[in-house]
Coordinates of N, CA and C in Angstrom, one line a residue:
X1 N 98.9 63.1 101.2 CA 99.0 63.1 99.8 C 99.4 64.5 99.3
X2 N 99.9 64.5 98.1 CA 100.3 65.8 97.4 C 99.3 66.1 96.4
X3 N 98.8 67.4 96.4 CA 97.8 67.9 95.5 C 98.4 69.1 94.8
X4 N 98.6 69.1 93.5 CA 99.2 70.2 92.7 C 98.0 70.9 92.1
X5 N 97.9 72.2 92.3 CA 96.8 73.0 91.8 C 97.1 74.5 91.7
X6 N 96.4 75.2 90.9 CA 96.5 76.6 90.9 C 95.2 77.2 91.5
X7 N 94.3 76.3 91.9 CA 93.1 76.7 92.6 C 93.4 77.0 94.1
X8 N 93.5 78.3 94.4 CA 93.9 78.6 95.8 C 92.9 78.2 96.8
X9 N 91.6 78.4 96.5 CA 90.6 78.0 97.4 C 90.7 76.5 97.8
X10 N 90.9 75.7 96.8 CA 91.0 74.2 97.0 C 92.3 74.0 97.9
X11 N 93.4 74.6 97.5 CA 94.6 74.4 98.2 C 94.5 74.8 99.7
X12 N 93.8 75.9 100.0 CA 93.7 76.4 101.3 C 92.7 75.5 102.1
X13 N 91.7 75.0 101.4 CA 90.7 74.1 102.1 C 91.2 72.7 102.4
X14 N 92.1 72.2 101.6 CA 92.6 70.8 101.7 C 93.9 70.7 102.4
X15 N 94.7 71.7 102.6 CA 96.1 71.6 102.9 C 96.4 71.9 104.4
X16 N 97.3 71.1 104.9 CA 98.0 71.5 106.2 C 99.3 72.2 105.9
X17 N 99.8 72.0 104.7 CA 101.1 72.6 104.3 C 100.9 73.1 102.8
X18 N 101.3 74.3 102.6 CA 101.2 74.9 101.2 C 102.6 75.2 100.8
X19 N 103.0 74.9 99.5 CA 104.2 75.2 98.9 C 104.0 76.1 97.7
X20 N 104.5 77.3 97.8 CA 104.3 78.3 96.7 C 105.6 78.2 95.9
X21 N 105.5 78.0 94.6 CA 106.7 77.9 93.7 C 106.6 78.9 92.6
X22 N 107.8 79.3 92.2 CA 107.9 80.2 91.0 C 109.1 79.8 90.2
X23 N 108.9 79.6 88.9 CA 110.0 79.1 88.0 C 110.7 77.9 88.5
X24 N 109.9 76.9 89.1 CA 110.5 75.7 89.6 C 111.2 75.7 90.9
X25 N 111.2 76.9 91.6 CA 111.8 77.0 92.9 C 110.8 77.3 93.9
X26 N 111.0 76.7 95.1 CA 110.1 77.0 96.3 C 110.4 78.4 96.8
X27 N 109.3 79.2 96.8 CA 109.4 80.6 97.3 C 109.1 80.6 98.8
X28 N 108.0 79.9 99.2 CA 107.6 79.9 100.6 C 106.8 78.6 100.8
X29 N 107.0 78.0 102.0 CA 106.1 76.9 102.4 C 105.7 77.1 103.8
X30 N 104.5 76.6 104.1 CA 104.0 76.7 105.5 C 102.5 76.5 105.6
X31 N 102.0 76.7 106.7 CA 100.5 76.6 106.9 C 99.8 77.6 106.1
X32 N 98.6 77.3 105.6 CA 97.8 78.2 104.8 C 97.7 79.6 105.4
X33 N 97.4 79.6 106.7 CA 97.2 80.9 107.4 C 98.4 81.8 107.4
X34 N 99.6 81.1 107.5 CA 100.8 81.9 107.5 C 101.2 82.4 106.1
X35 N 101.0 81.5 105.1 CA 101.2 82.0 103.7 C 100.3 83.2 103.4
X36 N 99.1 83.1 103.9 CA 98.1 84.2 103.6 C 98.5 85.5 104.3
X37 N 98.8 85.4 105.6 CA 98.9 86.6 106.4 C 100.4 87.1 106.5
X38 N 101.3 86.2 106.2 CA 102.8 86.6 106.3 C 103.5 86.1 105.1
X39 N 103.2 86.7 103.9 CA 103.9 86.2 102.7 C 105.4 86.6 102.7
X40 N 106.2 85.7 102.2 CA 107.6 85.9 102.2 C 108.1 87.1 101.4
X41 N 107.4 87.4 100.3 CA 107.8 88.4 99.4 C 106.7 88.9 98.6
X42 N 106.9 89.9 97.7 CA 105.9 90.4 96.9 C 105.3 89.4 95.9
X43 N 106.1 88.5 95.4 CA 105.5 87.5 94.5 C 104.4 86.7 95.3
X44 N 104.7 86.2 96.5 CA 103.7 85.4 97.2 C 102.5 86.2 97.6
X45 N 102.7 87.5 98.0 CA 101.6 88.4 98.4 C 100.7 88.6 97.2
X46 N 101.2 88.8 96.0 CA 100.4 89.0 94.8 C 99.8 87.7 94.3
X47 N 100.5 86.6 94.4 CA 100.0 85.3 93.9 C 98.8 84.9 94.7
X48 N 98.9 85.0 96.0 CA 97.8 84.6 96.9 C 96.6 85.5 96.6
X49 N 96.8 86.8 96.3 CA 95.8 87.7 95.8 C 95.0 88.3 97.0
X50 N 94.1 89.2 96.6 CA 93.2 89.9 97.5 C 93.9 90.9 98.4
X51 N 95.1 91.4 98.0 CA 95.8 92.3 98.8 C 96.2 93.6 98.1
X52 N 96.3 94.7 98.8 CA 96.9 95.9 98.3 C 98.4 95.7 98.6
X53 N 99.2 95.9 97.6 CA 100.7 95.8 97.9 C 101.3 97.2 97.6
X54 N 101.8 97.8 98.7 CA 102.3 99.1 98.7 C 103.8 99.1 98.8
X55 N 104.5 99.7 97.8 CA 106.0 99.7 97.8 C 106.5 100.9 98.6
X56 N 107.6 100.7 99.2 CA 108.2 101.8 99.9 C 109.6 101.4 100.4
X57 N 110.1 102.2 101.3 CA 111.5 102.0 101.9 C 111.3 101.8 103.4
X58 N 112.0 100.8 103.9 CA 112.0 100.6 105.4 C 112.9 101.7 106.0
X59 N 112.3 102.3 107.0 CA 113.1 103.4 107.7 C 113.6 102.9 109.1
X60 N 112.8 102.1 109.8 CA 113.3 101.5 111.1 C 112.8 100.1 111.2
X61 N 113.6 99.3 112.0 CA 113.2 97.9 112.3 C 113.6 97.7 113.8
X62 N 112.6 97.2 114.6 CA 112.9 96.9 116.0 C 111.8 96.0 116.5
X63 N 112.2 94.9 117.2 CA 111.3 94.0 117.9 C 110.2 93.5 117.0
X64 N 110.6 93.0 115.8 CA 109.6 92.4 115.0 C 108.7 93.3 114.2
X65 N 109.0 94.6 114.3 CA 108.2 95.6 113.6 C 109.1 96.5 112.7
X66 N 108.5 97.0 111.7 CA 109.3 97.9 110.8 C 108.3 99.1 110.5
X67 N 109.0 100.2 110.1 CA 108.2 101.3 109.5 C 108.6 101.4 108.0
X68 N 107.5 101.4 107.2 CA 107.7 101.6 105.8 C 107.2 102.9 105.4
X69 N 108.1 103.7 104.7 CA 107.7 105.0 104.2 C 107.4 104.8 102.7
X70 N 106.1 105.1 102.3 CA 105.7 104.9 101.0 C 104.6 105.9 100.6
X71 N 103.8 105.6 99.6 CA 102.8 106.6 99.1 C 101.7 106.9 100.2
X72 N 101.5 106.0 101.2 CA 100.6 106.3 102.2 C 101.2 107.0 103.4
X73 N 102.5 107.3 103.3 CA 103.2 107.9 104.4 C 103.9 106.8 105.2
X74 N 104.3 107.1 106.4 CA 105.0 106.1 107.2 C 104.0 105.3 108.0
X75 N 104.1 103.9 107.8 CA 103.3 103.0 108.5 C 104.1 102.0 109.2
X76 N 103.9 101.7 110.5 CA 104.6 100.7 111.3 C 103.7 99.5 111.4
X77 N 104.3 98.3 111.1 CA 103.6 97.0 111.2 C 104.5 95.9 111.5
X78 N 104.0 94.7 111.8 CA 104.8 93.5 111.9 C 105.6 93.3 110.6
X79 N 106.8 92.7 110.8 CA 107.6 92.5 109.6 C 108.4 91.2 109.6
X80 N 108.9 90.9 108.4 CA 109.8 89.7 108.2 C 111.0 89.9 109.1
X81 N 111.5 88.8 109.6 CA 112.6 88.9 110.6 C 113.9 89.4 110.0
X82 N 114.2 89.2 108.7 CA 115.5 89.6 108.2 C 115.5 91.0 107.5
X83 N 114.4 91.8 107.7 CA 114.4 93.1 107.1 C 115.4 94.1 107.7
X84 N 115.9 95.0 107.0 CA 116.9 95.9 107.4 C 116.5 97.3 107.0
X85 N 116.9 98.4 107.7 CA 116.5 99.7 107.3 C 117.2 100.1 106.0
X86 N 116.6 101.0 105.3 CA 117.1 101.5 104.0 C 116.9 100.6 102.8
X87 N 116.1 99.5 103.0 CA 115.9 98.6 101.8 C 114.5 98.8 101.3
X88 N 114.3 98.4 100.0 CA 113.0 98.5 99.4 C 112.2 97.3 100.0
X89 N 110.9 97.5 100.2 CA 110.0 96.5 100.8 C 108.6 96.8 100.4
X90 N 107.7 95.9 100.8 CA 106.3 96.1 100.6 C 105.5 96.0 101.8
X91 N 104.4 96.7 101.9 CA 103.4 96.6 102.9 C 102.2 95.9 102.3
X92 N 101.8 94.7 102.8 CA 100.7 93.9 102.3 C 99.5 94.2 103.2
X93 N 98.4 94.7 102.6 CA 97.2 94.9 103.3 C 96.1 94.0 102.7
X94 N 95.6 93.0 103.4 CA 94.5 92.2 103.0 C 93.2 92.9 103.3
X95 N 92.1 92.3 102.8 CA 90.8 92.9 103.0 C 90.5 93.1 104.5
X96 N 91.0 92.1 105.3 CA 90.7 92.2 106.8 C 91.6 93.2 107.5
X97 N 92.5 93.8 106.9 CA 93.3 94.8 107.5 C 92.9 96.2 107.2
X98 N 91.9 96.4 106.4 CA 91.4 97.7 106.0 C 89.9 97.9 106.5
X99 N 89.6 98.9 107.2 CA 88.3 99.2 107.7 C 87.9 100.6 107.2
X100 N 86.6 100.8 107.0 CA 86.1 102.0 106.3 C 85.0 102.7 107.1
X101 N 85.0 104.0 106.9 CA 84.0 104.9 107.5 C 84.1 104.9 109.0
X102 N 83.0 104.8 109.7 CA 82.9 104.9 111.2 C 83.8 103.8 111.8
X103 N 83.9 102.6 111.2 CA 84.7 101.5 111.7 C 86.2 101.9 111.8
X104 N 86.6 102.8 111.0 CA 88.0 103.2 111.0 C 88.5 104.0 112.2
X105 N 87.6 104.4 113.0 CA 87.9 105.2 114.2 C 88.8 104.5 115.2
X106 N 88.8 103.1 115.2 CA 89.6 102.4 116.2 C 90.9 101.9 115.5
X107 N 91.2 102.2 114.3 CA 92.4 101.8 113.6 C 93.6 102.6 114.0
X108 N 94.7 102.0 114.0 CA 96.0 102.7 114.4 C 96.4 103.7 113.4
X109 N 96.1 103.5 112.1 CA 96.5 104.4 111.1 C 95.2 104.8 110.3
X110 N 95.0 106.1 110.1 CA 93.8 106.5 109.3 C 94.2 107.5 108.2
X111 N 93.5 107.3 107.1 CA 93.8 108.2 105.9 C 92.4 108.5 105.3
X112 N 92.3 109.6 104.6 CA 91.1 110.0 103.8 C 91.3 109.5 102.4
X113 N 90.2 109.1 101.8 CA 90.2 108.6 100.5 C 88.8 108.8 99.8
X114 N 88.8 108.6 98.5 CA 87.6 108.7 97.7 C 87.1 107.4 97.3
X115 N 85.8 107.1 97.5 CA 85.2 105.8 97.2 C 85.1 105.7 95.7
X116 N 85.7 104.6 95.1 CA 85.7 104.4 93.7 C 84.6 103.3 93.3
X117 N 84.5 102.3 94.1 CA 83.5 101.3 93.9 C 82.9 100.8 95.2
X118 N 81.7 100.4 95.2 CA 81.0 99.8 96.4 C 80.1 98.7 95.9
X119 N 80.4 97.4 96.2 CA 79.7 96.3 95.8 C 79.0 95.6 97.0
X120 N 77.7 95.8 97.0 CA 76.9 95.2 98.1 C 76.9 93.7 98.0
X121 N 77.2 93.0 99.1 CA 77.3 91.5 99.0 C 76.5 90.8 100.1
X122 N 75.4 91.4 100.4 CA 74.5 90.8 101.4 C 75.0 90.9 102.8
X123 N 74.7 91.9 103.5 CA 75.2 92.0 104.9 C 76.4 92.8 105.0
X124 N 77.1 93.0 103.9 CA 78.3 93.9 103.9 C 78.6 94.3 102.5
X125 N 79.5 95.3 102.4 CA 79.9 95.8 101.1 C 81.4 95.7 100.9
X126 N 81.8 95.3 99.7 CA 83.2 95.4 99.3 C 83.4 96.8 98.7
X127 N 84.4 97.6 99.3 CA 84.6 98.9 98.9 C 86.0 99.1 98.5
X128 N 86.2 99.9 97.4 CA 87.5 100.3 96.9 C 87.6 101.8 97.0
X129 N 88.7 102.2 97.7 CA 88.9 103.6 98.0 C 90.3 104.0 97.4
X130 N 90.3 105.1 96.7 CA 91.6 105.7 96.3 C 92.1 106.6 97.4
X131 N 93.3 106.3 97.9 CA 94.0 107.0 98.9 C 95.3 107.5 98.3
X132 N 95.3 108.8 97.8 CA 96.5 109.3 97.3 C 97.1 108.6 96.1
X133 N 96.2 108.0 95.3 CA 96.7 107.2 94.1 C 96.9 105.7 94.4
X134 N 96.6 105.3 95.6 CA 96.7 103.9 96.0 C 95.3 103.4 96.2
X135 N 95.0 102.2 95.6 CA 93.7 101.6 95.8 C 93.7 100.6 96.9
X136 N 92.9 100.9 97.9 CA 92.7 100.0 99.1 C 91.3 99.4 99.0
X137 N 91.2 98.1 99.4 CA 89.9 97.4 99.4 C 89.7 96.9 100.8
X138 N 88.4 97.1 101.2 CA 88.0 96.6 102.6 C 86.5 96.4 102.6
X139 N 86.1 95.9 103.7 CA 84.6 95.6 104.0 C 84.0 96.7 104.8
X140 N 82.8 97.0 104.5 CA 82.0 97.9 105.3 C 80.6 97.2 105.6
X141 N 80.1 97.5 106.8 CA 78.9 97.0 107.2 C 77.7 97.6 106.5
X142 N 77.9 98.7 105.8 CA 76.9 99.4 105.1 C 77.4 99.9 103.7
X143 N 76.5 100.1 102.8 CA 76.9 100.6 101.5 C 77.5 102.0 101.7
X144 N 78.5 102.4 100.9 CA 79.2 103.7 101.0 C 79.0 104.4 99.6
X145 N 78.6 105.6 99.6 CA 78.3 106.3 98.3 C 79.6 106.5 97.5
X146 N 79.5 106.1 96.2 CA 80.6 106.2 95.3 C 80.9 107.7 95.0
X147 N 82.1 108.1 95.0 CA 82.5 109.4 94.7 C 82.7 110.3 95.9
X148 N 82.2 109.8 97.1 CA 82.3 110.5 98.3 C 83.6 110.2 99.0
X149 N 84.0 111.2 99.9 CA 85.2 111.0 100.7 C 84.8 110.2 102.0
X150 N 85.7 109.3 102.4 CA 85.5 108.5 103.6 C 86.9 108.3 104.3
X151 N 86.8 107.9 105.5 CA 88.0 107.6 106.3 C 88.3 106.1 106.1
X152 N 89.6 105.8 105.9 CA 90.1 104.4 105.7 C 91.0 104.2 106.9
X153 N 90.8 103.1 107.6 CA 91.6 102.7 108.7 C 92.5 101.5 108.4
X154 N 93.7 101.5 108.8 CA 94.6 100.4 108.5 C 94.9 99.7 109.9
X155 N 94.4 98.4 110.0 CA 94.7 97.7 111.2 C 96.1 97.1 111.1
X156 N 97.0 97.8 111.7 CA 98.5 97.5 111.4 C 98.9 96.2 112.0
X157 N 98.2 95.6 113.0 CA 98.5 94.3 113.5 C 98.2 93.2 112.5
X158 N 97.3 93.5 111.5 CA 97.0 92.5 110.5 C 97.8 92.8 109.2
X159 N 98.5 93.9 109.1 CA 99.3 94.2 108.0 C 100.6 93.5 108.1
X160 N 101.5 93.5 107.0 CA 102.7 92.8 107.0 C 103.7 93.5 106.1
X161 N 104.9 93.7 106.6 CA 106.0 94.3 105.8 C 107.0 93.3 105.5
X162 N 107.3 93.1 104.2 CA 108.3 92.1 103.8 C 109.1 92.6 102.6
X163 N 109.9 91.7 102.1 CA 110.8 92.0 100.9 C 109.9 92.2 99.7
X164 N 110.2 93.2 98.8 CA 109.5 93.4 97.6 C 109.8 92.4 96.6

């Protein structure tokens, strides 16, 4: 059956195939997990929500990975197959690709940031950190003091670089 909705939770729960449209055109279609973790472009990444979208320029592309140079510095991550060097692109960081505090020690990329918000949600906290003017959101196993500096880790294997 076909179910048309703007309710993303319902769409993800009910669907084997999701079609994302913009202005009457299909922008991306695929399994819910692929749409979520590998958005085709900035519109899909933003529409699905829950992600930090960092703009930058692709500096290298090789073997399914690209390096994006942007406000967080150079970050290498999996990428869309048709990306080329010297083009504008985005790095999509979902909540599960950002780790905070002691948990950041195992991350491939680490940055320092200032905690702006910490919302305890029973067993874990949703934390927003300002890293050089970019707001990153991630989960922490413990509350983190607002206003304090902390380490933010980017799990690059869960990140995604695609067209802006």
